[in-house]
């Protein structure tokens, strides 16, 4: 293990523990495949059965939707990562989630929840002018930004 150099400050990590035989034991140490400084991975975490969802409010990609291509051109847009438990308690990343209208500083992943095959991801600083369900997702709402939004993903959990 290398000494802490500060190169990955506030990158974040999620730890998975299991209670067995009267004691807690660490099963996994989760990180995204591309992790940079100030990603804030594990700003939020939810688990249901064999699936863990981890929010990363400082992730910087402009990708949209499910399993898009990551880049670094939308600062603090945020992301959520879906991990599944495989054979022999091995955890692997199964999906990478982004907002359908990714925007700079939206902080998608500030809250995550999972129930069955449905995942909800909050973006508390999302600033579109949309209202109610499936409203117009314009990214340039200027009458008081940061209203926030919740994005719902369903049907793709293995």
Short mmCIF file of N, CA, C and O in Angstrom, two decimals, residues 16 18 20 25-30 50 84-92:
data_model
loop_
_atom_site.label_atom_id
_atom_site.label_comp_id
_atom_site.label_asym_id
_atom_site.label_seq_id
_atom_site.Cartn_x
_atom_site.Cartn_y
_atom_site.Cartn_z
N UNK A 16 -18.36 -2.87 2.22
CA UNK A 16 -19.48 -3.79 2.43
C UNK A 16 -19.11 -4.76 3.55
O UNK A 16 -18.06 -5.40 3.49
N UNK A 18 -20.60 -7.87 6.39
CA UNK A 18 -21.61 -8.89 6.63
C UNK A 18 -21.43 -9.39 8.06
O UNK A 18 -20.31 -9.52 8.55
N UNK A 20 -21.69 -12.44 10.32
CA UNK A 20 -21.75 -13.90 10.24
C UNK A 20 -20.91 -14.49 11.37
O UNK A 20 -19.86 -13.96 11.72
N UNK A 25 -17.64 -8.86 9.31
CA UNK A 25 -16.45 -9.03 8.47
C UNK A 25 -16.63 -8.22 7.19
O UNK A 25 -17.73 -8.10 6.67
N UNK A 26 -15.53 -7.63 6.73
CA UNK A 26 -15.59 -6.85 5.50
C UNK A 26 -15.61 -7.79 4.31
O UNK A 26 -14.76 -8.67 4.18
N UNK A 27 -16.60 -7.60 3.43
CA UNK A 27 -16.72 -8.41 2.22
C UNK A 27 -16.13 -7.73 1.00
O UNK A 27 -15.63 -8.39 0.11
N UNK A 28 -16.24 -6.39 0.95
CA UNK A 28 -15.81 -5.70 -0.27
C UNK A 28 -15.43 -4.26 0.02
O UNK A 28 -15.89 -3.65 0.98
N UNK A 29 -14.60 -3.75 -0.85
CA UNK A 29 -14.17 -2.36 -0.88
C UNK A 29 -14.52 -1.88 -2.28
O UNK A 29 -13.94 -2.34 -3.26
N UNK A 30 -15.51 -1.00 -2.42
CA UNK A 30 -16.02 -0.60 -3.73
C UNK A 30 -15.49 0.77 -4.14
O UNK A 30 -15.51 1.72 -3.36
N UNK A 50 -29.03 -8.31 -3.31
CA UNK A 50 -27.70 -8.50 -3.89
C UNK A 50 -27.23 -7.27 -4.67
O UNK A 50 -26.31 -7.37 -5.48
N UNK A 84 -23.35 -5.36 -8.04
CA UNK A 84 -24.08 -6.60 -7.77
C UNK A 84 -23.14 -7.62 -7.13
O UNK A 84 -21.93 -7.62 -7.40
N UNK A 85 -23.73 -8.47 -6.30
CA UNK A 85 -22.94 -9.54 -5.69
C UNK A 85 -22.94 -10.72 -6.65
O UNK A 85 -23.99 -11.19 -7.07
N UNK A 86 -21.74 -11.20 -6.97
CA UNK A 86 -21.59 -12.35 -7.85
C UNK A 86 -21.29 -13.60 -7.04
O UNK A 86 -21.41 -13.60 -5.81
N UNK A 87 -20.90 -14.66 -7.71
CA UNK A 87 -20.54 -15.89 -7.01
C UNK A 87 -19.40 -15.65 -6.02
O UNK A 87 -18.56 -14.78 -6.23
N UNK A 88 -19.38 -16.39 -4.96
CA UNK A 88 -18.32 -16.33 -3.94
C UNK A 88 -18.20 -14.95 -3.31
O UNK A 88 -17.11 -14.50 -2.97
N UNK A 89 -19.32 -14.24 -3.19
CA UNK A 89 -19.37 -12.91 -2.57
C UNK A 89 -18.51 -11.87 -3.26
O UNK A 89 -18.12 -10.88 -2.64
N UNK A 90 -18.21 -12.06 -4.53
CA UNK A 90 -17.47 -11.04 -5.28
C UNK A 90 -18.46 -9.97 -5.76
O UNK A 90 -19.50 -10.30 -6.33
N UNK A 91 -18.14 -8.72 -5.54
CA UNK A 91 -18.98 -7.61 -5.99
C UNK A 91 -18.40 -7.04 -7.27
O UNK A 91 -17.19 -6.94 -7.43
N UNK A 92 -19.26 -6.66 -8.21
CA UNK A 92 -18.82 -6.08 -9.48
C UNK A 92 -19.77 -4.95 -9.86
O UNK A 92 -20.93 -4.93 -9.46
#
